[in-house]
Short mmCIF file of C-alpha atoms in Angstrom, two decimals:
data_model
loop_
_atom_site.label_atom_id
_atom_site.label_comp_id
_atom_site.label_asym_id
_atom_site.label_seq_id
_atom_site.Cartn_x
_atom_site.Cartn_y
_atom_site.Cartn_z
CA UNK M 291 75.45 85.84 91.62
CA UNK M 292 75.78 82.12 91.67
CA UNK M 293 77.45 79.85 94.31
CA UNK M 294 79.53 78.20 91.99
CA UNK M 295 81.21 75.78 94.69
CA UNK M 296 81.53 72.01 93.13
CA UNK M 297 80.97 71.11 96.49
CA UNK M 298 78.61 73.84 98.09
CA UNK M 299 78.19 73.43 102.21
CA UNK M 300 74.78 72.38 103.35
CA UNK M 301 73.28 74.22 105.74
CA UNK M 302 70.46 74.49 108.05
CA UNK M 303 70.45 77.91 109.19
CA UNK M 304 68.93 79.14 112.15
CA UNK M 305 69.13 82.36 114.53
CA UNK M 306 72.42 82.02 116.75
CA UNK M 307 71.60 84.31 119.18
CA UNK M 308 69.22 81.98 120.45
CA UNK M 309 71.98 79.87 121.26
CA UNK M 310 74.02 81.98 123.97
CA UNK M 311 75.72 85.28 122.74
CA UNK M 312 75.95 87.94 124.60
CA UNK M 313 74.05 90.97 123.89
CA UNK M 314 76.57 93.31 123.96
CA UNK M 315 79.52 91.67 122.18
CA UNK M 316 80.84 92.91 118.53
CA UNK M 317 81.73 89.65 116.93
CA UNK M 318 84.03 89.24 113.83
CA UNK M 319 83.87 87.17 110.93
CA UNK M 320 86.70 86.60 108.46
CA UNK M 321 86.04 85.98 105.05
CA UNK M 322 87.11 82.94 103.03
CA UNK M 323 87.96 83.27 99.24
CA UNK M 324 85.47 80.81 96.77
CA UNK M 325 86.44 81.51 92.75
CA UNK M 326 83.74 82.29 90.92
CA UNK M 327 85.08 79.36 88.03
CA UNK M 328 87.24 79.61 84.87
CA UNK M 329 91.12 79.30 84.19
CA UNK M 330 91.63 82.75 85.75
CA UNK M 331 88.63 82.91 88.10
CA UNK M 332 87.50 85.82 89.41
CA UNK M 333 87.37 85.39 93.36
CA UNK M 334 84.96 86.60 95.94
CA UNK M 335 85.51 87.14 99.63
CA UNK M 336 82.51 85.10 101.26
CA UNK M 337 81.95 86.10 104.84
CA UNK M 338 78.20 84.93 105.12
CA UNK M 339 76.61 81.87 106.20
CA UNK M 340 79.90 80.23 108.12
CA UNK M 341 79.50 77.93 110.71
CA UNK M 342 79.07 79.92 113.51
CA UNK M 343 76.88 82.55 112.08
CA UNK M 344 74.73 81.84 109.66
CA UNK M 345 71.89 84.58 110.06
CA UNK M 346 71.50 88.39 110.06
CA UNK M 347 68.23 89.01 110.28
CA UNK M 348 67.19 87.30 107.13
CA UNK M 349 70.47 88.18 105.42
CA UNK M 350 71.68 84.84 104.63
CA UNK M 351 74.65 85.21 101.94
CA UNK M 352 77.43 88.03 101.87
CA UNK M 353 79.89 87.88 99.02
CA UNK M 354 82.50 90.71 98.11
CA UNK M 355 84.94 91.36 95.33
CA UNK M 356 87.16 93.36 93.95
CA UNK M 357 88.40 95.46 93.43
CA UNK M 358 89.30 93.30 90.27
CA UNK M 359 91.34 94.13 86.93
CA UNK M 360 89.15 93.26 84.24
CA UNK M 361 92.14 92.37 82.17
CA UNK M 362 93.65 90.07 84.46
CA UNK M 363 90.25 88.06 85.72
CA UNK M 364 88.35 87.99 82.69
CA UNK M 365 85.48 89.86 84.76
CA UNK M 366 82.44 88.68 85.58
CA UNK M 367 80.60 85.61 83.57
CA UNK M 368 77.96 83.77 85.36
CA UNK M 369 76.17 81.59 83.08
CA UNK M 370 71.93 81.10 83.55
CA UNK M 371 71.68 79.47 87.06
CA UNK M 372 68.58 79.00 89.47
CA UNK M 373 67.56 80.57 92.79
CA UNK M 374 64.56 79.37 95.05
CA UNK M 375 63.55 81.62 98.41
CA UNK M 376 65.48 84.08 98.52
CA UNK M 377 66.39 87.64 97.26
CA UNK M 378 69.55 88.74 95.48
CA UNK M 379 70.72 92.12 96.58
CA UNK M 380 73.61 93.56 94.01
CA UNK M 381 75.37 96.75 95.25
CA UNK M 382 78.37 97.95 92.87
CA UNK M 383 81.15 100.25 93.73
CA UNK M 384 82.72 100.09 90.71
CA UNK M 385 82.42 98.54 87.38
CA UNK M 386 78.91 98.06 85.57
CA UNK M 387 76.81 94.57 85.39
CA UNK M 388 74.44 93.24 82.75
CA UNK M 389 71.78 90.56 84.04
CA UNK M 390 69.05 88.73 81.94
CA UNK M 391 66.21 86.68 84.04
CA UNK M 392 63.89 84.39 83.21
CA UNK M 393 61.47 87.02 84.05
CA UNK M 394 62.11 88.92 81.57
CA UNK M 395 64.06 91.79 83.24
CA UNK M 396 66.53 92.70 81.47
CA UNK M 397 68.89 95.53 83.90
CA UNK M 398 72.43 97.21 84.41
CA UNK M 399 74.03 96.80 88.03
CA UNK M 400 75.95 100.39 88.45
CA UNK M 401 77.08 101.81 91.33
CA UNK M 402 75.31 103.82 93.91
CA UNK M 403 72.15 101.83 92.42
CA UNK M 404 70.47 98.98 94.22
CA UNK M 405 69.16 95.64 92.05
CA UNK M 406 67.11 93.87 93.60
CA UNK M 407 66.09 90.21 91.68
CA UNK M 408 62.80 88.53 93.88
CA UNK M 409 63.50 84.46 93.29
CA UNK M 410 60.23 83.58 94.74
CA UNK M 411 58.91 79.77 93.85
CA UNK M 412 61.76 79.97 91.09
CA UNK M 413 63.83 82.19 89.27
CA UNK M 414 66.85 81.79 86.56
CA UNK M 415 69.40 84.73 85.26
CA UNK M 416 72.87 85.34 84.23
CA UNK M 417 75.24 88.18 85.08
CA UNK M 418 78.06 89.31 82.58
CA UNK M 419 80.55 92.00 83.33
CA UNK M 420 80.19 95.04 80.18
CA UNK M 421 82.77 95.44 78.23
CA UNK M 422 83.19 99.52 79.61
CA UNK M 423 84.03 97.54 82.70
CA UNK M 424 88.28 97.49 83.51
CA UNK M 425 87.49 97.58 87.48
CA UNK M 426 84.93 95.73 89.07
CA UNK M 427 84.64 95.76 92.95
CA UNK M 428 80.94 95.33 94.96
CA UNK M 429 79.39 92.93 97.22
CA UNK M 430 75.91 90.25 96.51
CA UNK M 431 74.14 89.50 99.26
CA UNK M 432 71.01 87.32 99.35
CA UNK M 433 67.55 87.84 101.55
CA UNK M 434 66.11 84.74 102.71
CA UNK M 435 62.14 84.63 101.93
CA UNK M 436 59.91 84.21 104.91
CA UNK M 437 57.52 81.38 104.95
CA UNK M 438 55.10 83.53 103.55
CA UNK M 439 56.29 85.00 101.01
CA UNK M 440 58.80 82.22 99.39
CA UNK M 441 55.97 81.38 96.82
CA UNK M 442 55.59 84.49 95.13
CA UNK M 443 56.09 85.41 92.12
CA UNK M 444 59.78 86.22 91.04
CA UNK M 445 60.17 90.09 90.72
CA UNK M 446 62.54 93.14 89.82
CA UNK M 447 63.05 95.97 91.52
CA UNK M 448 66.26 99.00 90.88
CA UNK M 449 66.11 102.14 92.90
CA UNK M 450 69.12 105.02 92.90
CA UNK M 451 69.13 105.93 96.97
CA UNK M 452 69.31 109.66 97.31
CA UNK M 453 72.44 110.15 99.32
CA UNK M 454 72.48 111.47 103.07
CA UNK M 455 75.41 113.63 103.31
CA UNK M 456 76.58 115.74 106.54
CA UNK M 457 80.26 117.01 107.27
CA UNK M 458 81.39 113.57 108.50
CA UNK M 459 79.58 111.20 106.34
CA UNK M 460 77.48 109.93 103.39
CA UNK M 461 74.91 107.47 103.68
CA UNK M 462 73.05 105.65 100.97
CA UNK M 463 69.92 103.73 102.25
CA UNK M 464 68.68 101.53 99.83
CA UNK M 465 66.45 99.04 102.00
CA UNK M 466 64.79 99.80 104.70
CA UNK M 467 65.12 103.25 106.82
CA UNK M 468 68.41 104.81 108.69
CA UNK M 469 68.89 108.71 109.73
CA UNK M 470 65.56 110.08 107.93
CA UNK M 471 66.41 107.91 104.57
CA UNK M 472 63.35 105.64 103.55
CA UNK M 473 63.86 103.30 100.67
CA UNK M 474 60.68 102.87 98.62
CA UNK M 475 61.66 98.81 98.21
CA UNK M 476 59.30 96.65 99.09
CA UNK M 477 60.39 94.28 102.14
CA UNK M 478 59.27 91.20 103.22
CA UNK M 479 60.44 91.15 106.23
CA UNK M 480 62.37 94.22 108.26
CA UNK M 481 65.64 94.65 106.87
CA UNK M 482 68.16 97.58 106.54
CA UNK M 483 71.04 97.68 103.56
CA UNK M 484 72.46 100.99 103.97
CA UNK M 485 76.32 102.29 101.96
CA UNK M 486 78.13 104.91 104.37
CA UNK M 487 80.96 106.62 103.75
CA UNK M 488 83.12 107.72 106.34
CA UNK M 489 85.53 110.47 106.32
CA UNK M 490 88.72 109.71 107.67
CA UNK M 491 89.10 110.70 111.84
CA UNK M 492 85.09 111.18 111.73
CA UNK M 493 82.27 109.45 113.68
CA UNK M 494 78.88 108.49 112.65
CA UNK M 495 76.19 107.53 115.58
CA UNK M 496 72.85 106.64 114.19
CA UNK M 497 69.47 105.57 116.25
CA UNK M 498 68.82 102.06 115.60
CA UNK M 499 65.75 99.08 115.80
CA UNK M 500 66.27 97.89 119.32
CA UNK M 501 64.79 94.07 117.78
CA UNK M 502 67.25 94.37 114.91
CA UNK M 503 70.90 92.70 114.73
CA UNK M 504 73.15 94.54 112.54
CA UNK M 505 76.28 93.78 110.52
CA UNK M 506 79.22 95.72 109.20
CA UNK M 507 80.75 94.88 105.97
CA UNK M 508 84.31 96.59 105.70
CA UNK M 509 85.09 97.66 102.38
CA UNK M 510 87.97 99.44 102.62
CA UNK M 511 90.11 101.36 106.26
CA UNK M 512 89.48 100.39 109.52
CA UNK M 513 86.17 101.26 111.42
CA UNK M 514 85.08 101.44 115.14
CA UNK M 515 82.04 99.72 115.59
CA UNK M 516 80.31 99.82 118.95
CA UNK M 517 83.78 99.56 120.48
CA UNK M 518 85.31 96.46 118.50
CA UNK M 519 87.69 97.50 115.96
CA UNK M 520 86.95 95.75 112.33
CA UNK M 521 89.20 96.08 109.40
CA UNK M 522 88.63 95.80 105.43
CA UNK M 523 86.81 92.38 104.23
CA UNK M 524 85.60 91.06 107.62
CA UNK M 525 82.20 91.75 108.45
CA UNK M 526 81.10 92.50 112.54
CA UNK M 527 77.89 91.35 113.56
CA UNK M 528 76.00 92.96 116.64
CA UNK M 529 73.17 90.88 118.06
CA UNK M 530 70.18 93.09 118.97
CA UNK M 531 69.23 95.06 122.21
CA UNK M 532 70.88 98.25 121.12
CA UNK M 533 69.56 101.17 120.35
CA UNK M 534 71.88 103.36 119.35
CA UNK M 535 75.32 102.16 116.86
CA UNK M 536 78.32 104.06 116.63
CA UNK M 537 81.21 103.83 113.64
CA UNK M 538 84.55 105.34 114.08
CA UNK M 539 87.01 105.82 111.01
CA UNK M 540 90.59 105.09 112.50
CA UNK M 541 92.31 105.61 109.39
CA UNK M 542 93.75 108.45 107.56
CA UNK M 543 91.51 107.62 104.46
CA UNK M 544 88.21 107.36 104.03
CA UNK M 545 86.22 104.42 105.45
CA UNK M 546 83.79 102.32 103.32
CA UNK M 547 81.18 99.74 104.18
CA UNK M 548 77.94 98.26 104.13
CA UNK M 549 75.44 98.14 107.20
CA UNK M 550 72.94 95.28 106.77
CA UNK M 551 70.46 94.50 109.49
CA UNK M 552 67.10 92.74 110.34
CA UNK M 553 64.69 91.08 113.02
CA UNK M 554 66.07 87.62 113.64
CA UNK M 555 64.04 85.59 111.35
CA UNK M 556 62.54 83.54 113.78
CA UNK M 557 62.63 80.35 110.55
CA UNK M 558 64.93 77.34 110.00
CA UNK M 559 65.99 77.57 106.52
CA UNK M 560 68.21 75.12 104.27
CA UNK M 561 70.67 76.46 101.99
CA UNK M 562 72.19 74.27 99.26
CA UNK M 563 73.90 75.76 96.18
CA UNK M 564 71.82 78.52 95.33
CA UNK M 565 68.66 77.22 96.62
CA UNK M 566 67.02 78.44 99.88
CA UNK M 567 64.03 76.18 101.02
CA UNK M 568 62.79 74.50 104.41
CA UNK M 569 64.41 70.90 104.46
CA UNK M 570 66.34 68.45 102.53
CA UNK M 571 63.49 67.04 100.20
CA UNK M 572 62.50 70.32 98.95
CA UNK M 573 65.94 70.97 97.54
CA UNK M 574 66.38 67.65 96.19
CA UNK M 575 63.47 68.73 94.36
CA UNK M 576 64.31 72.41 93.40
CA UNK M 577 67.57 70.46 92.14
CA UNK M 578 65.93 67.81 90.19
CA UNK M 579 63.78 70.58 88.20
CA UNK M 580 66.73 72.42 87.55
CA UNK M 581 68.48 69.74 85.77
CA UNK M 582 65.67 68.48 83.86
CA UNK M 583 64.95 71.91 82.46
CA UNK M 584 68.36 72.34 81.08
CA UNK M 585 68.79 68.43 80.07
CA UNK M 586 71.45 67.89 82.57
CA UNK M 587 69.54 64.65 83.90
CA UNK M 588 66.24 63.13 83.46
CA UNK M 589 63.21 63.99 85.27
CA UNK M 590 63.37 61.56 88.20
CA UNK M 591 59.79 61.88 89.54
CA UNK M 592 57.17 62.75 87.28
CA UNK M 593 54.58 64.23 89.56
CA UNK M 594 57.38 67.04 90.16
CA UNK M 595 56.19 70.45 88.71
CA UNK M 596 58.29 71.46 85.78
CA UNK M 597 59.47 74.53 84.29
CA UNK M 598 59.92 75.74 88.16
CA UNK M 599 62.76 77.87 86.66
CA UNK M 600 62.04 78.99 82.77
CA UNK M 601 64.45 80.81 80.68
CA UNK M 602 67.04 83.61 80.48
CA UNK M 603 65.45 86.18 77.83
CA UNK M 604 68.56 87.18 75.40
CA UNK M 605 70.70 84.69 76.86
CA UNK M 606 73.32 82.85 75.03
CA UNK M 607 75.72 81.38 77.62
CA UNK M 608 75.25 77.61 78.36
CA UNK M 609 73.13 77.15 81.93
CA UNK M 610 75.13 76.25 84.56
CA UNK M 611 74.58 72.46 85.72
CA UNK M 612 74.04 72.01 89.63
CA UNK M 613 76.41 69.74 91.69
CA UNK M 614 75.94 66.51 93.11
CA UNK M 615 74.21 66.67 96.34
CA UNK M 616 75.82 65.25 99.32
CA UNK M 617 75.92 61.74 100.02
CA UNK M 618 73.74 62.27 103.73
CA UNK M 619 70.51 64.42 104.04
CA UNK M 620 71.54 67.94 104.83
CA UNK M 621 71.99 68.93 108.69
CA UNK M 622 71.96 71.66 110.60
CA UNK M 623 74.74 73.48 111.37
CA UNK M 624 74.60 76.56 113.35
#
């Protein structure tokens, strides 16, 4: 999914808890709503990066929608737009997806089914609601790329998690490893992205990475996690030192969220638009590419590399031009 923001925030995003919080408290974030563009935009509920957390481990973007009347929004339509760095993580509750890469992966987004698109040194696709959608409701998230690994080569991976059910829950693991689920995925660095379903009154109580800080994206009821009490659309972020995480449904329906997790990165990264790179002169430049592939603007320095991005195979929506970067270098904010 694209940050389609005219005027995206710049960031510099580091790893808070370096910076003071205590490592025991269950912090809440609320979400703010960004449309997604159009005369009846669809909107998203964007509760990662904000100001004071930018950072979950190497979780770096959370977006959620829905659910969304097809008839009323128009759906999803996200014309061919770039990504740099990072990894796009699409999770569906309901509804059904079509994305087209520059890669050459051509894929459905369902629910209960994990697509995972690897950006690498440069990446460009489009998503487009089907038309068997009338509901669409699911979170994107993005990965941030370490150092290491930010070159690569841009990538697909889907994988259908096998479901962990027991009398009070069911769990869907589809990165990383939680309560004897391993997702084959391959990581980059450690990460969990785990679906659970709560019934309503019941507990789950899972052993956790002591290193890893965890957050809890509240679809729908009201959950008990680690004794703060989060509600549907904010996300609750636990720094690490714990071993052990409990969630509580307090509601007479059934609880529904996300658990996403990591090791703090550990790496400054800048996030502009839908580029993740190191500092403000290598998105200038991821920009600058972008815009002379599609012939938004001229090439502006002609020892740039081009064709950093390439094209959406089957595509036939117009790319989507980037926006005007700020008038300053971009700062950190933390």
């Amino acid at each position: 999914m694209s940050n389609l923001e005219p005027h995206p925030q710049e960031m510099l995003c580091g790893n808070e808890a370096e910076v003071g919080v205590a490592p025991s408290r269950v912090e809440l974030l609320e979400p703010r709503d960004v449309p997604l563009g159009g005369p009846r935009a669809m909107n998203v509920r964007r509760t990662l990066p904000q100001r004071q957390r930018s950072l979950i481990g190497a979780w770096c973007f959370v977006d959620h929608y829905g659910p969304d009347e097809v008839s009323e929004t128009g759906g999803m339509r996200v014309p061919p737009h770039p990504h740099t760095g990072l990894q796009t993580v699409s999770w569906l509750f309901t509804g059904e997806i079509e994305h087209r890469d520059s890669a050459g992966f051509h894929a459905f987004v369902r629910p209960g089914e994990l697509n995972l698109m690897t950006a690498g040194r440069g990446i460009c696709h489009s998503e487009v609601s089907t038309a068997e959608s009338t509901v669409l409701h699911g979170a994107q998230l993005w990965v941030a790329l370490p150092d290491h690994a930010r070159f690569n080569d841009p990538g697909f991976d889907h994988y259908t998690p096998e479901p962990v059910v027991t009398d009070a829950y069911e769990l869907r693991v589809f990165m990383g490893s939680l309560a004897g689920s391993v997702s084959p995925v391959a990581l980059h660095s450690p990460l969990l992205g785990a679906e659970l379903l709560l019934k309503p009154g019941q507990s789950a109580v899972f052993d956790v990475e002591e290193s890893f800080e965890y957050g809890v994206l509240v679809d729908s009821g009201t959950v008990r996690f680690n004794g703060a009490t989060a509600t549907a659309d904010q996300l609750a972020y636990l720094p690490t030192g714990h071993r052990e995480i409990e969630l509580t449904s307090e509601t007479d329906e059934p609880v529904r969220l996300l658990l996403i997790g990591g090791e703090p990165m550990g790496e400054a990264i800048v996030m502009w638009w839908n580029f993740v790179g190191r500092d403000h002169d290598e998105v200038v430049e991821f920009r600058a590419n972008w815009q002379a592939e599609i012939g938004a603007e001229p090439h502006q320095a002609a020892t740039t590399a081009t064709n950093q991005f390439g094209t959406v195979v089957g595509n036939t929506l117009e790319p989507l031009p980037a926006p005007t970067l700020p008038n300053a270098r971009i700062r950190p904010r933390r």
